[in-house]
Coordinates of C-alpha atoms in Angstrom, one line a residue:
M1 CA 0.0 0.0 0.0
S2 CA 1.3 3.5 -0.9
D3 CA 2.2 5.8 1.9
K4 CA 0.3 8.6 0.2
L5 CA -3.0 8.8 2.0
I6 CA -6.0 10.8 0.7
D7 CA -8.2 12.1 3.5
V8 CA -12.0 12.1 2.9
Y9 CA -14.3 14.0 5.3
L10 CA -18.0 13.3 5.0
G11 CA -20.9 15.4 6.4
F12 CA -24.5 16.3 5.8
M13 CA -25.7 19.6 7.2
D14 CA -24.0 22.9 6.3
E15 CA -23.0 23.5 9.9
E16 CA -21.4 20.0 10.1
V17 CA -19.3 20.5 7.0
N18 CA -18.3 24.2 7.0
T19 CA -16.6 24.0 10.4
V20 CA -14.6 20.9 9.3
L21 CA -13.7 22.5 6.0
N22 CA -12.5 25.6 7.6
G23 CA -10.5 23.7 10.3
L24 CA -8.7 21.8 7.6
L25 CA -8.0 25.0 5.6
D26 CA -6.7 26.8 8.7
R27 CA -4.4 23.9 9.6
E28 CA -2.9 23.7 6.1
V29 CA -2.5 27.4 5.7
K30 CA -0.5 27.6 8.9
K31 CA 2.1 25.1 7.9
A32 CA 5.4 26.9 7.6
D33 CA 6.6 24.9 4.7
A34 CA 4.4 25.6 1.7
T35 CA 5.5 22.4 0.0
T36 CA 3.9 20.3 2.7
R37 CA 0.5 21.9 2.4
R38 CA -2.1 19.6 1.0
P39 CA -4.7 20.5 -1.6
V40 CA -8.2 20.9 0.0
I41 CA -11.2 20.5 -2.2
L42 CA -14.9 20.5 -1.4
V43 CA -17.6 18.4 -3.2
E44 CA -20.9 20.2 -3.0
R45 CA -24.2 19.6 -4.7
G46 CA -25.4 22.2 -7.3
E47 CA -23.5 24.9 -9.0
V48 CA -21.5 26.8 -6.4
S49 CA -20.8 30.4 -7.4
P50 CA -17.1 31.6 -7.3
D51 CA -18.5 34.6 -5.3
G52 CA -20.1 32.4 -2.6
P53 CA -21.6 31.7 -0.3
I54 CA -20.3 28.2 0.4
L55 CA -22.1 26.0 2.9
E56 CA -24.1 29.1 4.1
W57 CA -20.8 30.9 4.9
P58 CA -19.5 34.0 3.0
L59 CA -16.1 33.4 1.5
S60 CA -14.5 35.8 4.0
R61 CA -15.2 33.2 6.8
Y62 CA -12.8 30.7 5.3
A63 CA -9.1 30.5 6.0
A64 CA -8.3 30.4 2.3
R65 CA -9.9 31.8 -0.8
V66 CA -11.3 29.8 -3.7
R67 CA -8.8 29.1 -6.4
H68 CA -10.9 27.3 -8.9
I69 CA -14.3 25.4 -9.3
A70 CA -14.8 22.5 -11.7
Y71 CA -18.4 21.5 -12.4
A72 CA -19.5 17.9 -12.9
H73 CA -22.7 17.2 -14.9
A74 CA -23.8 15.2 -17.9
E75 CA -22.9 17.9 -20.5
A76 CA -19.5 18.8 -19.0
L77 CA -17.7 16.4 -21.3
Q78 CA -19.2 18.1 -24.3
G79 CA -17.5 21.4 -23.4
E80 CA -20.3 23.0 -21.5
G81 CA -18.5 23.2 -18.1
P82 CA -15.0 24.4 -17.2
T83 CA -13.7 20.9 -16.4
G84 CA -10.7 21.2 -18.7
E85 CA -8.5 18.3 -19.7
N86 CA -5.7 18.9 -17.2
A87 CA -4.2 17.3 -14.1
R88 CA -5.5 19.5 -11.4
V89 CA -7.1 17.6 -8.6
E90 CA -10.5 19.2 -8.9
S91 CA -10.6 18.7 -12.6
I92 CA -9.7 15.0 -12.4
L93 CA -12.5 14.5 -9.9
A94 CA -15.1 16.5 -11.7
R95 CA -14.2 14.8 -15.0
A96 CA -14.7 11.4 -13.4
M97 CA -18.1 12.4 -12.0
S98 CA -19.2 13.8 -15.3
V99 CA -18.6 10.4 -17.0
F100 CA -21.0 8.8 -14.5
L101 CA -23.6 11.5 -14.7
E102 CA -23.9 10.9 -18.4
R103 CA -27.5 11.3 -19.5
D104 CA -29.5 8.0 -19.9
D105 CA -32.8 8.9 -21.4
V106 CA -34.1 5.3 -21.4
G107 CA -33.3 4.8 -17.7
D108 CA -34.7 8.2 -16.9
A109 CA -38.0 7.3 -18.7
Q110 CA -38.2 4.1 -16.6
L111 CA -37.7 6.1 -13.4
R112 CA -40.3 8.6 -14.3
A113 CA -42.8 5.9 -15.1
S114 CA -42.3 4.6 -11.6
N115 CA -42.7 8.2 -10.2
I116 CA -39.2 8.2 -8.9
D117 CA -37.0 11.3 -9.3
V118 CA -33.4 10.3 -8.6
L119 CA -29.9 11.1 -9.7
R120 CA -29.0 9.7 -13.1
R121 CA -26.4 7.0 -13.0
I122 CA -26.0 6.3 -9.3
D123 CA -26.6 3.7 -10.6
V124 CA -29.7 4.6 -12.6
H125 CA -30.2 1.1 -13.9
A126 CA -30.2 -0.4 -10.4
L127 CA -32.5 2.3 -9.2
A128 CA -34.9 1.9 -12.2
T129 CA -36.7 -1.0 -10.4
M130 CA -37.3 0.9 -7.2
T131 CA -40.7 2.0 -6.2
S132 CA -39.9 4.0 -3.1
P133 CA -42.4 6.7 -1.9
A134 CA -39.7 8.3 0.2
K135 CA -39.3 12.1 0.0
L136 CA -36.4 13.2 -2.2
K137 CA -34.0 16.1 -1.8
V138 CA -32.0 15.4 -5.0
P139 CA -34.5 15.7 -7.8
L140 CA -34.1 15.3 -11.5
A141 CA -34.6 18.6 -13.3
G142 CA -33.3 20.4 -16.4
R143 CA -30.0 19.0 -17.5
G144 CA -29.8 16.7 -14.6
P145 CA -27.8 16.8 -11.4
C146 CA -24.7 19.0 -11.0
L147 CA -21.9 18.7 -8.5
S148 CA -19.3 21.4 -7.8
V149 CA -15.7 20.5 -7.0
V150 CA -14.2 23.6 -5.2
R151 CA -10.4 23.9 -5.0
F152 CA -9.2 26.3 -2.2
D153 CA -6.0 28.3 -2.5
V154 CA -3.8 26.0 -0.5
G155 CA -1.3 23.4 -1.6
E156 CA 0.9 23.3 -4.7
E157 CA -0.7 23.3 -8.2
K158 CA 1.2 20.1 -8.9
N159 CA -0.1 17.0 -7.2
N160 CA 2.8 16.2 -5.0
Q161 CA 0.8 16.0 -1.8
P162 CA -2.3 13.8 -1.4
P163 CA -5.4 15.9 -1.3
I164 CA -8.0 16.4 1.4
V165 CA -11.5 15.9 0.0
V166 CA -14.5 17.3 2.0
V167 CA -17.9 16.0 0.9
R168 CA -21.2 17.5 1.7
S169 CA -23.6 14.7 1.0
P170 CA -27.3 15.6 0.6
E171 CA -29.5 15.1 3.7
M172 CA -31.0 11.8 2.5
G173 CA -32.1 10.2 5.7
L174 CA -35.6 10.2 4.4
Q175 CA -34.5 8.3 1.3
P176 CA -32.7 5.4 2.9
N177 CA -31.9 3.3 -0.1
L178 CA -30.6 6.2 -2.1
M179 CA -28.1 7.2 0.5
S180 CA -25.7 4.3 0.2
P181 CA -25.6 4.5 -3.7
Y182 CA -24.9 8.2 -3.5
I183 CA -22.1 7.9 -0.9
E184 CA -20.6 4.9 -2.8
F185 CA -20.7 6.9 -6.0
I186 CA -18.6 9.6 -4.4
F187 CA -16.2 7.0 -3.0
M188 CA -15.8 5.5 -6.4
M189 CA -15.1 8.8 -8.0
I190 CA -12.4 9.4 -5.3
G191 CA -11.1 6.0 -6.3
T192 CA -10.6 7.2 -9.8
L193 CA -8.8 10.3 -8.5
S194 CA -6.5 8.2 -6.3
S195 CA -5.6 6.0 -9.2
Q196 CA -4.8 8.9 -11.5
L197 CA -2.9 10.8 -8.9
A198 CA -0.7 7.8 -8.1
R199 CA 0.2 7.5 -11.7
I200 CA 0.9 11.2 -12.2
A201 CA 3.3 11.0 -9.3
D202 CA 4.8 7.7 -10.6
P203 CA 3.9 6.4 -14.1
G204 CA 5.0 3.0 -13.1
A205 CA 3.0 2.8 -9.8
K206 CA 1.2 -0.5 -9.2
N207 CA -0.8 0.7 -6.3
D208 CA -3.4 3.5 -6.0
W209 CA -3.2 6.0 -3.1
P210 CA -5.4 4.7 -0.3
V211 CA -8.1 6.7 1.4
R212 CA -9.0 7.4 5.0
I213 CA -12.6 8.3 5.6
S214 CA -13.9 10.4 8.5
C215 CA -17.6 11.2 9.0
F216 CA -18.6 13.8 11.6
G217 CA -21.9 15.3 12.6
A218 CA -24.4 16.0 15.4
Q219 CA -26.9 13.6 16.8
G220 CA -29.7 13.3 19.3
G221 CA -28.8 11.8 22.7
A222 CA -30.1 8.3 23.6
T223 CA -28.4 7.9 27.0
A224 CA -28.3 9.9 30.1
A225 CA -24.5 9.2 30.3
N226 CA -23.7 11.5 27.4
N227 CA -24.2 15.3 27.9
P228 CA -24.7 17.7 25.0
G229 CA -21.3 18.5 23.6
S230 CA -19.8 15.1 24.3
L231 CA -18.3 13.0 21.5
S232 CA -19.4 9.5 20.6
P233 CA -16.9 7.4 18.5
L234 CA -19.0 4.7 16.8
C235 CA -18.2 1.1 15.9
A236 CA -21.7 0.2 14.6
S237 CA -25.2 1.6 13.9
L238 CA -28.6 0.0 14.3
Y239 CA -31.2 0.7 11.6
V240 CA -34.9 0.7 12.4
G241 CA -36.8 1.6 9.2
Y242 CA -37.8 0.3 5.8
D243 CA -35.8 -1.2 3.0
Y244 CA -36.7 -0.5 -0.6
A245 CA -33.9 -2.3 -2.3
T246 CA -36.2 -5.0 -3.8
G247 CA -38.7 -2.4 -5.1
V248 CA -41.1 -3.2 -2.2
R249 CA -41.2 -1.5 1.2
V250 CA -39.8 -4.1 3.7
P251 CA -39.6 -3.4 7.4
S252 CA -36.0 -3.9 8.6
V253 CA -34.1 -3.9 11.9
A254 CA -30.4 -4.5 11.1
L255 CA -27.1 -3.7 12.7
C256 CA -24.1 -2.7 10.5
S257 CA -20.6 -2.9 11.9
Q258 CA -17.1 -3.1 10.5
G259 CA -17.2 -6.9 10.1
G260 CA -20.7 -7.6 9.0
I261 CA -24.4 -6.8 8.9
Y262 CA -26.7 -8.6 11.4
R263 CA -30.4 -8.7 10.6
F264 CA -33.1 -9.3 13.3
G265 CA -36.3 -11.2 12.9
L266 CA -39.6 -9.4 13.5
P267 CA -42.0 -12.1 14.7
G268 CA -45.5 -10.9 15.2
L269 CA -45.2 -7.7 13.2
V270 CA -48.5 -7.4 11.3
E271 CA -48.4 -6.1 7.8
G272 CA -49.3 -2.5 7.8
A273 CA -48.5 -2.0 11.5
S274 CA -46.1 0.6 12.7
L275 CA -42.5 -0.7 12.7
N276 CA -41.6 2.1 15.1
D277 CA -44.3 1.0 17.7
Y278 CA -43.3 -2.6 17.2
F279 CA -39.6 -1.8 17.9
I280 CA -40.4 0.2 21.0
A281 CA -42.4 -2.7 22.4
E282 CA -40.2 -5.6 21.3
C283 CA -36.6 -4.2 21.2
E284 CA -35.4 -6.3 24.1
N285 CA -36.8 -9.5 22.6
L286 CA -35.3 -9.2 19.1
K287 CA -32.8 -11.9 18.0
V288 CA -30.4 -12.3 15.1
S289 CA -32.1 -14.0 12.2
A290 CA -29.3 -13.6 9.5
V291 CA -25.6 -12.9 9.6
E292 CA -24.0 -11.3 6.5
V293 CA -20.2 -11.7 6.7
D294 CA -17.8 -11.6 3.8
R295 CA -14.5 -13.6 4.2
A296 CA -12.8 -10.8 2.2
Y297 CA -12.9 -8.7 5.3
T298 CA -13.8 -10.0 8.8
R299 CA -13.1 -8.8 12.3
K300 CA -12.1 -11.0 15.2
E301 CA -14.1 -8.7 17.5
E302 CA -17.3 -10.0 15.9
A303 CA -16.4 -13.7 15.5
G304 CA -18.8 -14.9 18.2
I305 CA -22.0 -13.2 16.9
A306 CA -24.5 -15.8 15.7
V307 CA -28.1 -16.4 14.8
G308 CA -30.3 -16.4 17.9
Q309 CA -28.3 -13.8 19.9
T310 CA -30.4 -11.0 21.3
L311 CA -30.0 -7.4 20.0
K312 CA -28.8 -6.2 23.4
S313 CA -26.2 -8.9 23.6
V314 CA -24.9 -8.2 20.1
I315 CA -24.4 -4.5 20.9
A316 CA -22.7 -5.3 24.2
T317 CA -20.4 -7.7 22.5
L318 CA -19.4 -5.1 19.9
V319 CA -18.8 -2.4 22.5
T320 CA -16.8 -4.7 24.8
N321 CA -14.6 -6.2 22.1
Y322 CA -13.9 -3.0 20.2
A323 CA -12.9 -1.3 23.4
V324 CA -9.9 -3.7 23.9
G325 CA -6.8 -1.8 23.1
S326 CA -8.7 1.4 22.2
A327 CA -8.0 4.7 23.7
V328 CA -11.7 5.5 23.7
K329 CA -14.8 3.5 24.4
P330 CA -16.7 2.8 21.2
E331 CA -20.5 3.3 21.0
V332 CA -23.4 2.2 18.8
S333 CA -25.8 4.7 17.3
G334 CA -29.4 4.3 16.0
T335 CA -30.6 5.2 12.5
S336 CA -34.2 5.8 11.4
P337 CA -35.7 7.6 8.3
W338 CA -38.1 9.6 10.5
F339 CA -38.0 12.0 13.5
I340 CA -36.9 9.8 16.4
S341 CA -39.3 10.2 19.3
L342 CA -38.6 10.1 23.0
A343 CA -40.2 6.6 23.2
Q344 CA -37.8 5.4 20.5
K345 CA -34.8 7.0 22.1
Q346 CA -35.7 5.2 25.3
A347 CA -36.0 1.9 23.4
F348 CA -32.6 2.5 21.8
A349 CA -31.2 3.1 25.3
K350 CA -32.6 -0.3 26.6
V351 CA -30.5 -2.2 24.1
G352 CA -27.3 -0.1 24.5
V353 CA -27.6 2.5 21.7
T354 CA -26.3 5.9 22.9
G355 CA -27.4 8.3 20.2
C356 CA -29.6 8.6 17.1
N357 CA -29.7 10.2 13.6
M358 CA -30.7 9.5 10.1
E359 CA -27.5 8.6 8.4
D360 CA -25.0 6.4 10.3
Y361 CA -26.1 3.0 9.2
W362 CA -25.8 3.9 5.6
V363 CA -22.4 5.6 6.0
L364 CA -21.0 2.5 7.7
K365 CA -22.6 0.3 5.0
S366 CA -20.9 2.4 2.4
M367 CA -17.6 2.2 4.2
R368 CA -17.9 -1.5 4.4
E369 CA -18.7 -1.8 0.7
C370 CA -15.6 0.3 0.0
K371 CA -13.5 -1.9 2.2
L372 CA -14.7 -5.1 0.6
K373 CA -14.5 -4.1 -3.0
G374 CA -11.4 -2.0 -2.7
A375 CA -9.6 -4.7 -0.8
I376 CA -10.1 -7.3 -3.5
R377 CA -9.0 -5.1 -6.4
D378 CA -6.5 -6.8 -8.7
P379 CA -5.6 -6.2 -12.4
R380 CA -8.6 -8.2 -13.5
S381 CA -11.0 -6.4 -11.3
S382 CA -13.3 -3.7 -12.6
S383 CA -13.9 -2.2 -9.1
L384 CA -13.8 1.6 -8.9
Y385 CA -13.7 1.7 -5.2
P386 CA -10.5 3.1 -3.5
T387 CA -8.5 1.1 -1.1
L388 CA -9.8 2.0 2.4
A389 CA -7.0 2.3 4.9
Q390 CA -9.1 3.5 7.8
G391 CA -12.6 4.7 8.6
F392 CA -13.9 6.8 11.4
L393 CA -17.5 7.8 12.3
T394 CA -17.9 10.3 15.2
R395 CA -20.9 12.2 16.5
V396 CA -21.3 15.1 18.8
N397 CA -24.3 14.8 21.1
A398 CA -26.6 17.9 20.8
D399 CA -29.5 17.2 23.1
P400 CA -30.3 15.1 26.1
L401 CA -32.2 11.8 26.2
K402 CA -35.0 13.4 28.1
I403 CA -36.0 16.9 29.2
E404 CA -36.5 17.1 33.0
P405 CA -39.9 18.3 34.1
E406 CA -38.6 21.4 35.9
V407 CA -36.6 22.4 32.8
D408 CA -39.6 21.8 30.5
L409 CA -41.7 24.0 32.8
A410 CA -39.1 26.8 32.8
F411 CA -38.8 26.6 29.0
Q412 CA -42.5 27.0 28.5
G413 CA -42.4 30.1 30.7
D414 CA -39.4 31.6 28.9
V415 CA -41.2 31.2 25.5
K416 CA -44.1 33.3 26.6
R417 CA -41.8 36.2 27.5
K418 CA -40.0 36.1 24.2
L419 CA -40.1 39.3 22.1
L420 CA -38.2 41.0 19.3
T421 CA -37.8 44.5 17.8
R422 CA -37.5 45.4 14.2
D423 CA -33.8 46.2 14.7
G424 CA -33.5 42.8 16.4
Y425 CA -34.9 41.1 13.3
V426 CA -32.4 42.9 11.1
S427 CA -29.5 41.9 13.4
L428 CA -30.6 38.2 13.3
L429 CA -31.0 38.2 9.5
L430 CA -27.6 39.7 9.1
W431 CA -26.1 37.2 11.5
G432 CA -27.7 34.4 9.3
L433 CA -26.2 35.9 6.1
L434 CA -22.8 35.9 7.8
G435 CA -23.1 32.2 8.6
L436 CA -23.9 32.5 12.4
P437 CA -20.5 33.6 13.5
L438 CA -19.7 33.2 17.2
D439 CA -17.6 35.4 19.4
G440 CA -14.0 35.2 18.1
D441 CA -15.1 34.3 14.5
G442 CA -13.5 37.3 12.7
D443 CA -14.9 40.8 13.0
N444 CA -18.5 39.7 13.4
G445 CA -19.5 37.7 16.4
M446 CA -23.0 36.6 17.7
P447 CA -25.2 39.6 18.2
S448 CA -26.4 40.1 21.8
V449 CA -30.0 39.7 20.6
A450 CA -29.3 36.1 19.5
R451 CA -28.3 35.1 23.1
W452 CA -30.9 32.8 24.7
S453 CA -32.0 34.4 28.0
F454 CA -33.3 30.9 29.1
S455 CA -29.7 29.7 29.6
G456 CA -29.6 32.0 32.7
D457 CA -33.0 30.9 34.0
V458 CA -33.3 30.2 37.7
V459 CA -33.8 26.5 37.0
F460 CA -30.0 26.5 36.2
A461 CA -29.0 28.9 38.9
D462 CA -28.9 26.6 42.0
G463 CA -25.2 26.4 42.5
T464 CA -23.5 23.1 41.6
A465 CA -26.9 21.4 41.2
G466 CA -28.0 24.0 38.7
A467 CA -24.8 23.9 36.7
S468 CA -25.1 20.1 36.5
R469 CA -28.7 20.4 35.3
F470 CA -27.5 22.9 32.7
S471 CA -24.8 20.5 31.4
R472 CA -27.3 17.7 31.2
H473 CA -29.5 19.8 28.9
L474 CA -27.5 22.3 27.0
Y475 CA -24.0 23.1 25.7
G476 CA -22.8 26.7 25.6
M477 CA -19.9 28.9 24.7
R478 CA -17.8 30.0 27.6
L479 CA -16.7 33.6 27.8
N480 CA -14.9 35.9 30.2
G481 CA -12.7 33.1 31.4
G482 CA -15.5 30.6 31.7
R483 CA -17.6 32.8 34.0
D484 CA -20.3 33.4 31.4
V485 CA -22.0 30.7 29.3
V486 CA -23.7 31.8 26.1
V487 CA -26.2 29.7 24.2
P488 CA -27.9 30.9 21.0
D489 CA -31.7 31.2 21.1
P490 CA -33.1 28.3 18.9
F491 CA -36.1 30.4 17.7
F492 CA -33.8 33.2 16.7
V493 CA -31.4 30.8 15.0
E494 CA -34.2 29.7 12.8
I495 CA -35.2 33.3 11.9
A496 CA -31.5 33.9 11.1
T497 CA -31.0 30.9 8.9
D498 CA -34.4 30.3 7.2
L499 CA -36.8 33.2 7.2
L500 CA -35.3 35.3 4.4
N501 CA -34.8 32.4 2.0
E502 CA -38.3 31.0 2.7
C503 CA -39.9 34.4 2.1
S504 CA -38.1 34.8 -1.2
T505 CA -40.2 31.9 -2.5
V506 CA -43.3 32.5 -0.4
V507 CA -45.5 33.1 -3.5
A508 CA -45.0 29.5 -4.6
R509 CA -44.7 28.0 -1.2
P510 CA -46.6 30.1 1.4
G511 CA -46.9 27.2 3.8
N512 CA -43.1 27.4 4.4
V513 CA -43.6 30.8 6.1
F514 CA -47.2 31.0 7.3
L515 CA -49.3 28.3 8.9
A516 CA -52.4 27.7 6.9
E517 CA -54.5 26.0 9.6
P518 CA -57.1 28.1 11.5
P519 CA -56.9 30.3 13.4
A520 CA -53.7 31.2 11.5
R521 CA -54.0 32.4 8.0
I522 CA -52.0 33.0 4.9
P523 CA -51.9 36.7 3.8
P524 CA -53.5 37.8 0.5
A525 CA -51.6 37.1 -2.8
D526 CA -50.6 40.8 -3.3
V527 CA -49.0 40.8 0.2
L528 CA -47.1 37.6 -0.6
V529 CA -45.8 39.2 -3.8
E530 CA -44.6 42.2 -1.8
L531 CA -42.9 40.1 0.9
A532 CA -41.2 38.0 -1.7
G533 CA -40.0 41.0 -3.6
A534 CA -38.5 42.6 -0.4
A535 CA -36.7 39.3 0.4
V536 CA -35.3 38.9 -3.1
K537 CA -34.1 42.5 -3.0
A538 CA -32.4 41.9 0.3
L539 CA -30.6 38.8 -1.0
A540 CA -29.6 40.7 -4.2
A541 CA -28.2 43.5 -2.1
W542 CA -26.1 41.0 -0.1
K543 CA -24.8 39.5 -3.3
D544 CA -24.0 42.9 -4.9
A545 CA -22.1 43.8 -1.7
R546 CA -20.1 40.6 -2.1
Q547 CA -21.4 39.2 1.2
T548 CA -20.3 42.3 3.2
P549 CA -22.7 43.9 5.8
T550 CA -22.8 47.3 4.0
A551 CA -25.3 50.1 4.8
E552 CA -27.2 49.1 1.6
V553 CA -27.6 45.6 2.9
K554 CA -28.9 46.7 6.2
K555 CA -31.3 49.1 4.6
A556 CA -32.7 46.3 2.3
L557 CA -33.1 44.0 5.4
A558 CA -34.9 46.8 7.3
T559 CA -37.3 47.2 4.3
F560 CA -38.0 43.5 4.3
V561 CA -38.7 43.5 8.1
D562 CA -41.0 46.5 7.7
V563 CA -43.1 44.6 5.1
L564 CA -43.2 41.6 7.4
A565 CA -44.3 43.8 10.3
M566 CA -46.8 46.1 8.6
R567 CA -48.2 43.9 5.9
C568 CA -48.1 40.4 7.4
G569 CA -49.3 41.2 10.9
F570 CA -46.0 40.8 12.8
A571 CA -45.9 44.3 14.3
I572 CA -46.4 44.9 18.0
G573 CA -46.7 48.6 18.6
D574 CA -44.2 51.0 16.9
T575 CA -41.1 48.8 17.1
G576 CA -42.0 45.5 18.6
M577 CA -42.2 42.3 16.5
K578 CA -43.8 38.9 17.0
V579 CA -41.3 35.9 17.0
W580 CA -41.7 33.8 13.8
L581 CA -42.3 30.0 14.2
R582 CA -41.3 27.9 11.2
P583 CA -44.5 26.1 10.2
N584 CA -45.0 22.5 11.2
K585 CA -41.7 22.3 12.9
W586 CA -42.8 22.8 16.5
E587 CA -45.0 19.9 17.7
G588 CA -47.9 20.9 19.9
V589 CA -48.1 24.5 18.6
K590 CA -50.3 25.7 15.7
A591 CA -49.3 29.3 15.1
T592 CA -47.1 31.4 12.7
A593 CA -45.7 33.4 15.7
I594 CA -45.1 32.7 19.4
Q595 CA -47.5 35.6 20.2
D596 CA -50.2 33.9 18.2
M597 CA -50.2 30.7 20.1
P598 CA -53.7 29.8 21.3
E599 CA -54.3 30.1 25.0
G600 CA -53.4 26.9 26.9
T601 CA -51.2 25.4 24.2
A602 CA -47.6 24.3 24.9
F603 CA -44.6 23.0 23.1
A604 CA -44.6 19.2 23.1
H605 CA -41.6 17.2 24.3
A606 CA -40.4 16.7 20.7
A607 CA -40.5 20.5 20.1
V608 CA -38.6 21.2 23.4
D609 CA -36.1 18.6 22.4
R610 CA -35.7 20.2 19.0
A611 CA -35.1 23.6 20.6
F612 CA -32.4 22.2 22.8
Y613 CA -30.8 20.5 19.8
K614 CA -30.7 23.7 17.7
A615 CA -29.4 25.7 20.6
S616 CA -26.5 23.3 21.4
N617 CA -25.3 21.9 18.0
V618 CA -24.0 25.1 16.5
I619 CA -21.5 25.6 19.4
A620 CA -20.8 22.0 20.0
L621 CA -19.9 21.3 16.4
R622 CA -17.4 24.2 16.3
D623 CA -15.9 23.4 19.6
R624 CA -15.4 19.7 18.9
T625 CA -14.3 19.9 15.2
A626 CA -10.6 20.1 16.1
R627 CA -10.8 16.7 17.8
V628 CA -11.9 14.9 14.7
L629 CA -9.3 16.3 12.3
R630 CA -6.8 13.6 11.5
D631 CA -3.0 14.2 11.5

């Protein structure tokens, strides 16, 4: 195996990827010897503008500027995209992707006949037989899917150092059987890159450059032992959901680890019944019904796992065996293609799962596929997978297993006191355009209006006991030598990140801004047009200012806020403003604004949990990123 190691970092949400990307750029830029700096490239969906933003951050937030962008799509090989025939890292990768995004009209027609809009050629022929009703975030449209390969201005132009590839995979947890093919597609394209780079460096090379894959993101807590902000290094993930691989929706409970996939029988599950309810009731009784192990790659830690073993026993075996000789205690996460409720979290906890999300099972499955098919490559093999040297999957916990009653009660009271001004709205929207900077992130930190007053509530103020309660529920940024703990307000975070963009398309999708259910109402059509126009002008002003908070940008934002206040019913007095609630995101509440909540209604546990997650994950991800960057 070559000693040249390509690092691949995989993430899903913007806030998971931009901090990793910037941490890598900062590390490479600071290397004293420029010849040792490695090229850093980002693979992002869609056509990224050279002027930004990238991953919801303005270009000024990154430690290095953009050097070049190569675009990968079906027409790129016909000269439509700037993917030039050259040996730059980004161009090699984009060119490989373009080959496999080649238009396939016959396959597309078959997919459309099945009412499935998916990426062409990932693999379109294999996907043509699928009949999945799952929601899709990567639709077919126009000339087909496009990916951008962004090269930052670090590393030599010549490919002497192995590159670092950061991949933002689409959030495809709701599309379980499309996730693995997409991730594996990216891995195979990096495999072609590793092969070409090895031979550019040494035309007689017999081995490709191996890859090391690291996946990092936030997750919901499923154990009282892990506070928000703690890291969970994972050795396996349990999937509770549906499998569409055969073209039919099949309920599945399966555990994917490094050495195999273990499937569990579902006795007594009635057709059409809720798999989630079944798992919650039967999780401790489930037993292995099938073991999928390939002799091409096995692990001694899993040698004793067999049919008939209980789910809880299998997880305990993995955690115990993988802990031997390890500096950290490995954990097992849970994966489901739906919002994971408190009851399911508690069921996960019963069998030894410590956290939950929508992606881990599919990431591990893809890494395993890469290990198997890359490991058996020989001159006669047609495998495109790279040789996987190492794989890491790490999560930062962003919310607790359960919200304590006293904290829930205090939260409900804090919500009722929440209020904003027009100037406060402008500050929040500008904070969102800047990518939610925190104190110390360049010239623009978190505005004081964004701070969550609830973090200083009396429920957390009871000396040591209060501090302990705080750490069980939230993760904050410590200022003034640790004396002050700051947490962003989750409702204000959502205003900062979503309101302006949602309003720019409100004419076509009014339900994304205004709740349509009585007693709430959607404003008249002419008001929607006016609101959308103000939002579009504000976004255009931001673009024209090259993502700089100029006076013109602030004026455009103020005009947008005025329209929201005076024409959409958000005004309270001369300067006060109602607090926007993103529709259908806050369980238990049917209102477009907090001040419009019907008397006697309260946020359900799932909504309180969501608030705590949004409050903690921004800071936790940025604080913990340095610990997941590989040397």
